Amino acid sequence: MDGANHSVVSEFVFLGLSNSWEIQLVLFVFSSMLYVASMMGNSLVILTVTSDPHLHSPVYFLLANLSFSDLGVSSVTNPKMIYDHFIKRKVISFGGCIAQIFFIHVIGGVEMVLLIAMAFDRYVAICKPLHYLTIMSPRMCIFFSVSAWMIGLIHSVIQLAFVVKLPFCGPNVLDSFYCDLPQLIELACTDTYWLEFMATANSGFISVGSFFILIISYIVIILAVQKHSSAGFSKALSTLSAHITVVVLFFGPLIFSYTWPSSSTHLDKFLAIFDGVLTPFLNPVIYTFRNQEMKVAMWRVCRQLVSYTKIS
């Protein structure tokens, strides 16, 4: 078969998370609440950082960018998943499936670069505090932001190059609630062993590589602080714990999904829910839980919003 000329599949059918109505109802309530909370939490972080002059610093600029990408993570698959809980035949068009894959990998690439940028920011702030504002200049912050989106875009285009010309001539059932490369490639009417290996290895290599870069960076920071100041060790560890927690929550499901493909679809679905639903909700909570400055600023913004609502 030769590429897209033999593709006759116009839509894909999702099997969803469960066939049980009771379980689907529980999942609908659970996913809807987390989706709304995630959208509100990340939007509040962005609004707080942009409106409060005290938070116009590199670390909060990067945090706002991360929250913006988390809005994308929540919106790529969650609305359709929530809607599909009430639909017996869960379908997505071929174009919609490709769009999901595109945005999943764009935003995934963006978040990886932003997390590396935030690790670099903490390294400079803790290990080179006198040069912090010089190194983390507005130009550097914009460079990190633009680079994140460029790398995410390039990564996603490379991933799509694996599938856009594949022939799909019959099977169209995906045992999932969203489209991603491994499941989609398996449906192609051709030998896809090497193609599946390359697509999985691409995402897996990037995920594992970025994860180890981040973990090594945080170990270097902790050792540097411990060597120079035992008094500042506990404070630095407290500051870094939020970053390390987010890194583990983000990369854990990705690494398991792309480097150790599981034969259990239930595990794959759980990891997908964790990465796409829970993580965007937890990120703003984790980053603000121990940050008194951020909590005070968010409370101030909330009071201003309430006051504005009452006046209107």
Short mmCIF file of C-alpha atoms in Angstrom, two decimals:
data_model
loop_
_atom_site.label_atom_id
_atom_site.label_comp_id
_atom_site.label_asym_id
_atom_site.label_seq_id
_atom_site.Cartn_x
_atom_site.Cartn_y
_atom_site.Cartn_z
CA MET A 1 0.00 0.00 0.00
CA ASP A 2 1.22 3.45 -0.75
CA GLY A 3 0.64 6.11 1.87
CA ALA A 4 -2.49 8.12 2.25
CA ASN A 5 -3.95 7.10 -1.13
CA HIS A 6 -5.26 3.92 0.51
CA SER A 7 -6.56 5.56 3.70
CA VAL A 8 -10.31 5.04 3.89
CA VAL A 9 -10.78 5.61 7.65
CA SER A 10 -12.49 8.95 8.26
CA GLU A 11 -13.02 8.57 12.00
CA PHE A 12 -11.81 6.62 15.03
CA VAL A 13 -13.89 5.06 17.79
CA PHE A 14 -12.83 5.33 21.44
CA LEU A 15 -13.66 2.52 23.84
CA GLY A 16 -13.40 5.05 26.67
CA LEU A 17 -12.55 4.43 30.29
CA SER A 18 -15.30 2.00 31.25
CA ASN A 19 -18.52 0.38 30.03
CA SER A 20 -20.16 0.65 33.44
CA TRP A 21 -22.62 3.54 33.74
CA GLU A 22 -21.93 3.89 37.47
CA ILE A 23 -18.17 4.14 36.93
CA GLN A 24 -18.66 6.57 34.05
CA LEU A 25 -20.81 8.78 36.30
CA VAL A 26 -18.11 8.80 38.99
CA LEU A 27 -15.43 9.56 36.40
CA PHE A 28 -17.57 12.34 34.94
CA VAL A 29 -17.91 14.07 38.33
CA PHE A 30 -14.24 13.49 39.16
CA SER A 31 -12.85 14.69 35.81
CA SER A 32 -15.26 17.65 35.59
CA MET A 33 -14.34 18.93 39.04
CA LEU A 34 -10.60 18.57 38.39
CA TYR A 35 -10.92 20.20 34.96
CA VAL A 36 -12.76 23.23 36.33
CA ALA A 37 -10.37 23.48 39.30
CA SER A 38 -7.36 23.19 36.99
CA MET A 39 -8.63 25.90 34.63
CA MET A 40 -9.47 28.23 37.52
CA GLY A 41 -6.22 27.55 39.41
CA ASN A 42 -3.91 28.05 36.46
CA SER A 43 -5.86 31.09 35.25
CA LEU A 44 -5.58 32.59 38.73
CA VAL A 45 -1.81 32.03 38.72
CA ILE A 46 -1.48 33.80 35.35
CA LEU A 47 -3.76 36.67 36.44
CA THR A 48 -1.89 37.07 39.73
CA VAL A 49 1.57 37.13 38.14
CA THR A 50 0.56 39.58 35.40
CA SER A 51 -1.36 41.96 37.68
CA ASP A 52 0.91 42.08 40.75
CA PRO A 53 4.09 44.19 40.26
CA HIS A 54 5.78 42.36 43.16
CA LEU A 55 5.69 39.15 41.11
CA HIS A 56 7.31 40.58 37.98
CA SER A 57 10.42 38.44 38.38
CA PRO A 58 11.92 35.58 36.30
CA VAL A 59 10.70 32.74 38.54
CA TYR A 60 7.08 33.93 38.40
CA PHE A 61 7.31 34.68 34.69
CA LEU A 62 8.28 31.04 34.11
CA LEU A 63 5.58 29.87 36.52
CA ALA A 64 2.95 31.84 34.57
CA ASN A 65 4.19 30.26 31.35
CA LEU A 66 3.93 26.81 32.92
CA SER A 67 0.36 27.58 34.05
CA PHE A 68 -0.50 28.71 30.52
CA SER A 69 0.77 25.43 29.09
CA ASP A 70 -1.18 23.56 31.79
CA LEU A 71 -4.34 25.25 30.51
CA GLY A 72 -3.50 23.66 27.16
CA VAL A 73 -2.83 20.25 28.73
CA SER A 74 -6.25 20.36 30.39
CA SER A 75 -8.05 21.48 27.25
CA VAL A 76 -6.62 19.11 24.63
CA THR A 77 -8.31 15.90 25.79
CA ASN A 78 -10.44 16.63 28.87
CA PRO A 79 -13.48 18.40 27.33
CA LYS A 80 -14.07 15.57 24.85
CA MET A 81 -13.45 12.93 27.52
CA ILE A 82 -16.03 14.60 29.79
CA TYR A 83 -18.52 14.91 26.92
CA ASP A 84 -17.98 11.29 25.85
CA HIS A 85 -19.12 9.98 29.25
CA PHE A 86 -22.71 10.56 28.03
CA ILE A 87 -22.19 9.21 24.49
CA LYS A 88 -22.50 5.52 23.73
CA ARG A 89 -20.52 5.68 20.48
CA LYS A 90 -17.44 7.79 21.17
CA VAL A 91 -15.93 8.94 17.87
CA ILE A 92 -13.37 11.46 16.70
CA SER A 93 -12.65 12.50 13.12
CA PHE A 94 -9.31 11.68 11.49
CA GLY A 95 -8.43 15.37 11.49
CA GLY A 96 -9.48 15.74 15.12
CA CYS A 97 -7.30 12.78 16.07
CA ILE A 98 -4.27 14.28 14.30
CA ALA A 99 -4.98 17.63 15.99
CA GLN A 100 -5.02 15.97 19.43
CA ILE A 101 -1.66 14.31 18.77
CA PHE A 102 -0.21 17.59 17.49
CA PHE A 103 -1.22 19.66 20.51
CA ILE A 104 -0.38 16.91 23.04
CA HIS A 105 3.21 16.81 21.81
CA VAL A 106 3.57 20.57 21.33
CA ILE A 107 2.48 21.27 24.90
CA GLY A 108 4.47 18.30 26.24
CA GLY A 109 7.62 19.69 24.63
CA VAL A 110 6.86 23.17 25.98
CA GLU A 111 6.46 21.90 29.54
CA MET A 112 9.73 19.95 29.39
CA VAL A 113 11.70 23.04 28.33
CA LEU A 114 9.94 25.24 30.91
CA LEU A 115 10.74 22.80 33.72
CA ILE A 116 14.41 22.82 32.65
CA ALA A 117 14.32 26.63 32.55
CA MET A 118 12.83 26.73 36.06
CA ALA A 119 15.60 24.41 37.30
CA PHE A 120 18.19 26.74 35.77
CA ASP A 121 16.46 29.71 37.41
CA ARG A 122 16.65 28.03 40.85
CA TYR A 123 20.31 27.13 40.27
CA VAL A 124 21.19 30.75 39.52
CA ALA A 125 19.06 32.10 42.39
CA ILE A 126 20.58 29.73 44.97
CA CYS A 127 24.16 29.29 43.74
CA LYS A 128 24.80 32.68 42.10
CA PRO A 129 22.45 35.11 43.88
CA LEU A 130 24.58 38.21 43.19
CA HIS A 131 24.39 37.59 39.43
CA TYR A 132 20.75 36.46 39.38
CA LEU A 133 19.15 39.52 37.76
CA THR A 134 22.03 39.81 35.28
CA ILE A 135 21.79 36.19 34.14
CA MET A 136 18.00 35.87 34.36
CA SER A 137 17.38 39.08 32.44
CA PRO A 138 14.08 39.79 30.64
CA ARG A 139 15.80 38.80 27.39
CA MET A 140 16.78 35.41 28.86
CA CYS A 141 13.24 34.83 30.12
CA ILE A 142 11.77 35.58 26.69
CA PHE A 143 14.41 33.33 25.13
CA PHE A 144 13.30 30.45 27.37
CA SER A 145 9.64 31.05 26.54
CA VAL A 146 10.14 31.27 22.77
CA SER A 147 12.53 28.30 22.78
CA ALA A 148 9.98 26.20 24.66
CA TRP A 149 7.31 26.74 22.01
CA MET A 150 9.74 26.29 19.12
CA ILE A 151 11.08 23.01 20.52
CA GLY A 152 7.56 21.79 21.28
CA LEU A 153 6.46 22.62 17.73
CA ILE A 154 9.47 20.91 16.14
CA HIS A 155 9.01 17.82 18.33
CA SER A 156 5.32 17.58 17.43
CA VAL A 157 5.93 17.99 13.69
CA ILE A 158 8.54 15.21 13.82
CA GLN A 159 6.06 12.96 15.63
CA LEU A 160 3.30 13.67 13.10
CA ALA A 161 5.67 12.89 10.24
CA PHE A 162 5.50 9.28 11.41
CA VAL A 163 1.73 8.98 10.90
CA VAL A 164 0.26 11.49 8.44
CA LYS A 165 0.95 9.28 5.41
CA LEU A 166 0.18 5.93 7.01
CA PRO A 167 -2.57 3.89 5.31
CA PHE A 168 -5.63 3.30 7.50
CA CYS A 169 -7.93 0.95 5.65
CA GLY A 170 -10.20 -0.74 8.17
CA PRO A 171 -9.53 -1.05 11.92
CA ASN A 172 -10.48 2.19 13.64
CA VAL A 173 -11.10 1.28 17.30
CA LEU A 174 -8.80 2.85 19.92
CA ASP A 175 -8.88 1.33 23.41
CA SER A 176 -8.43 4.76 24.96
CA PHE A 177 -10.21 8.08 25.47
CA TYR A 178 -7.85 10.19 23.35
CA CYS A 179 -5.51 9.87 20.35
CA ASP A 180 -1.78 9.30 20.69
CA LEU A 181 0.88 7.85 18.45
CA PRO A 182 1.40 4.31 19.80
CA GLN A 183 -2.29 3.36 19.61
CA LEU A 184 -2.83 5.07 16.25
CA ILE A 185 0.20 3.49 14.57
CA GLU A 186 -1.01 0.02 15.57
CA LEU A 187 -4.13 0.52 13.43
CA ALA A 188 -2.23 1.18 10.21
CA CYS A 189 -2.58 -1.37 7.40
CA THR A 190 1.15 -1.98 7.05
CA ASP A 191 4.12 -3.29 9.01
CA THR A 192 4.65 -0.64 11.67
CA TYR A 193 7.20 -2.32 13.96
CA TRP A 194 10.06 0.05 13.19
CA LEU A 195 7.80 3.06 12.86
CA GLU A 196 6.26 2.36 16.27
CA PHE A 197 9.73 1.85 17.73
CA MET A 198 11.01 5.16 16.31
CA ALA A 199 7.97 7.17 17.43
CA THR A 200 8.07 5.67 20.93
CA ALA A 201 11.85 6.04 21.18
CA ASN A 202 11.63 9.70 20.13
CA SER A 203 9.25 10.65 22.93
CA GLY A 204 10.85 8.21 25.37
CA PHE A 205 14.38 9.50 24.76
CA ILE A 206 13.30 13.12 25.17
CA SER A 207 11.34 12.33 28.36
CA VAL A 208 14.12 10.29 29.99
CA GLY A 209 16.82 12.73 28.88
CA SER A 210 14.97 15.77 30.21
CA PHE A 211 14.12 13.97 33.45
CA PHE A 212 17.75 13.05 34.17
CA ILE A 213 18.94 16.57 33.28
CA LEU A 214 16.47 17.99 35.81
CA ILE A 215 17.25 15.50 38.58
CA ILE A 216 21.02 16.00 38.13
CA SER A 217 20.49 19.78 38.18
CA TYR A 218 18.62 19.65 41.47
CA ILE A 219 21.22 17.30 43.01
CA VAL A 220 23.96 19.76 41.99
CA ILE A 221 22.03 22.64 43.58
CA ILE A 222 21.43 20.74 46.83
CA LEU A 223 25.09 19.66 47.08
CA ALA A 224 26.29 23.20 46.37
CA VAL A 225 24.07 24.65 49.09
CA GLN A 226 25.07 21.96 51.58
CA LYS A 227 28.76 22.63 50.89
CA HIS A 228 28.60 26.41 51.31
CA SER A 229 25.89 26.87 53.91
CA SER A 230 24.44 24.22 56.18
CA ALA A 231 22.01 26.82 57.56
CA GLY A 232 20.54 27.47 54.11
CA PHE A 233 20.26 23.79 53.24
CA SER A 234 16.82 23.25 54.76
CA LYS A 235 15.47 26.44 53.16
CA ALA A 236 16.83 25.46 49.74
CA LEU A 237 15.46 21.94 50.10
CA SER A 238 12.05 23.34 50.98
CA THR A 239 12.14 25.60 47.92
CA LEU A 240 13.26 22.83 45.59
CA SER A 241 10.84 20.21 46.91
CA ALA A 242 7.95 21.80 45.00
CA HIS A 243 9.94 21.79 41.76
CA ILE A 244 11.10 18.19 42.22
CA THR A 245 7.54 17.06 43.00
CA VAL A 246 6.20 18.64 39.79
CA VAL A 247 9.04 17.08 37.75
CA VAL A 248 8.30 13.60 39.09
CA LEU A 249 4.53 13.99 38.57
CA PHE A 250 5.02 15.21 34.99
CA PHE A 251 7.72 12.82 33.81
CA GLY A 252 6.68 9.69 35.73
CA PRO A 253 3.64 8.80 33.57
CA LEU A 254 5.43 9.86 30.37
CA ILE A 255 8.44 7.64 31.01
CA PHE A 256 6.27 4.63 31.85
CA SER A 257 4.08 5.20 28.79
CA TYR A 258 6.85 5.66 26.22
CA THR A 259 9.83 3.67 27.51
CA TRP A 260 8.06 0.73 29.15
CA PRO A 261 4.91 0.21 27.08
CA SER A 262 2.49 -1.77 29.22
CA SER A 263 0.30 -4.60 27.98
CA SER A 264 -2.34 -3.38 30.43
CA THR A 265 -4.65 -0.81 28.86
CA HIS A 266 -6.04 -0.07 32.33
CA LEU A 267 -2.59 1.10 33.50
CA ASP A 268 -2.13 3.15 30.32
CA LYS A 269 -5.49 4.86 30.88
CA PHE A 270 -4.69 5.56 34.53
CA LEU A 271 -1.34 7.14 33.58
CA ALA A 272 -3.07 9.20 30.87
CA ILE A 273 -5.66 10.50 33.36
CA PHE A 274 -2.92 11.25 35.88
CA ASP A 275 -0.86 13.20 33.33
CA GLY A 276 -3.72 14.98 31.59
CA VAL A 277 -6.15 15.61 34.46
CA LEU A 278 -4.36 15.45 37.80
CA THR A 279 -1.00 17.06 37.00
CA PRO A 280 -2.41 20.37 35.59
CA PHE A 281 -4.57 20.60 38.73
CA LEU A 282 -1.71 19.82 41.13
CA ASN A 283 0.91 22.13 39.59
CA PRO A 284 -0.58 25.45 40.80
CA VAL A 285 -1.37 23.86 44.19
CA ILE A 286 2.19 22.58 44.66
CA TYR A 287 3.89 25.79 43.56
CA THR A 288 1.77 28.02 45.78
CA PHE A 289 1.43 25.76 48.84
CA ARG A 290 4.76 26.80 50.40
CA ASN A 291 5.08 30.16 48.68
CA GLN A 292 3.77 32.78 51.08
CA GLU A 293 4.35 35.63 48.64
CA MET A 294 2.30 33.91 45.97
CA LYS A 295 -0.50 33.00 48.39
CA VAL A 296 -0.79 36.58 49.63
CA ALA A 297 -0.85 37.92 46.06
CA MET A 298 -3.48 35.38 44.96
CA TRP A 299 -5.65 36.21 47.96
CA ARG A 300 -5.37 39.90 47.07
CA VAL A 301 -6.43 39.23 43.48
CA CYS A 302 -9.37 37.10 44.65
CA ARG A 303 -10.59 39.92 46.91
CA GLN A 304 -10.29 42.38 44.04
CA LEU A 305 -12.30 40.07 41.78
CA VAL A 306 -15.02 39.68 44.44
CA SER A 307 -15.16 43.44 44.95
CA TYR A 308 -15.38 44.03 41.20
CA THR A 309 -18.18 41.46 40.91
CA LYS A 310 -20.17 43.14 43.69
CA ILE A 311 -19.77 46.57 42.08
CA SER A 312 -20.91 45.20 38.69
#
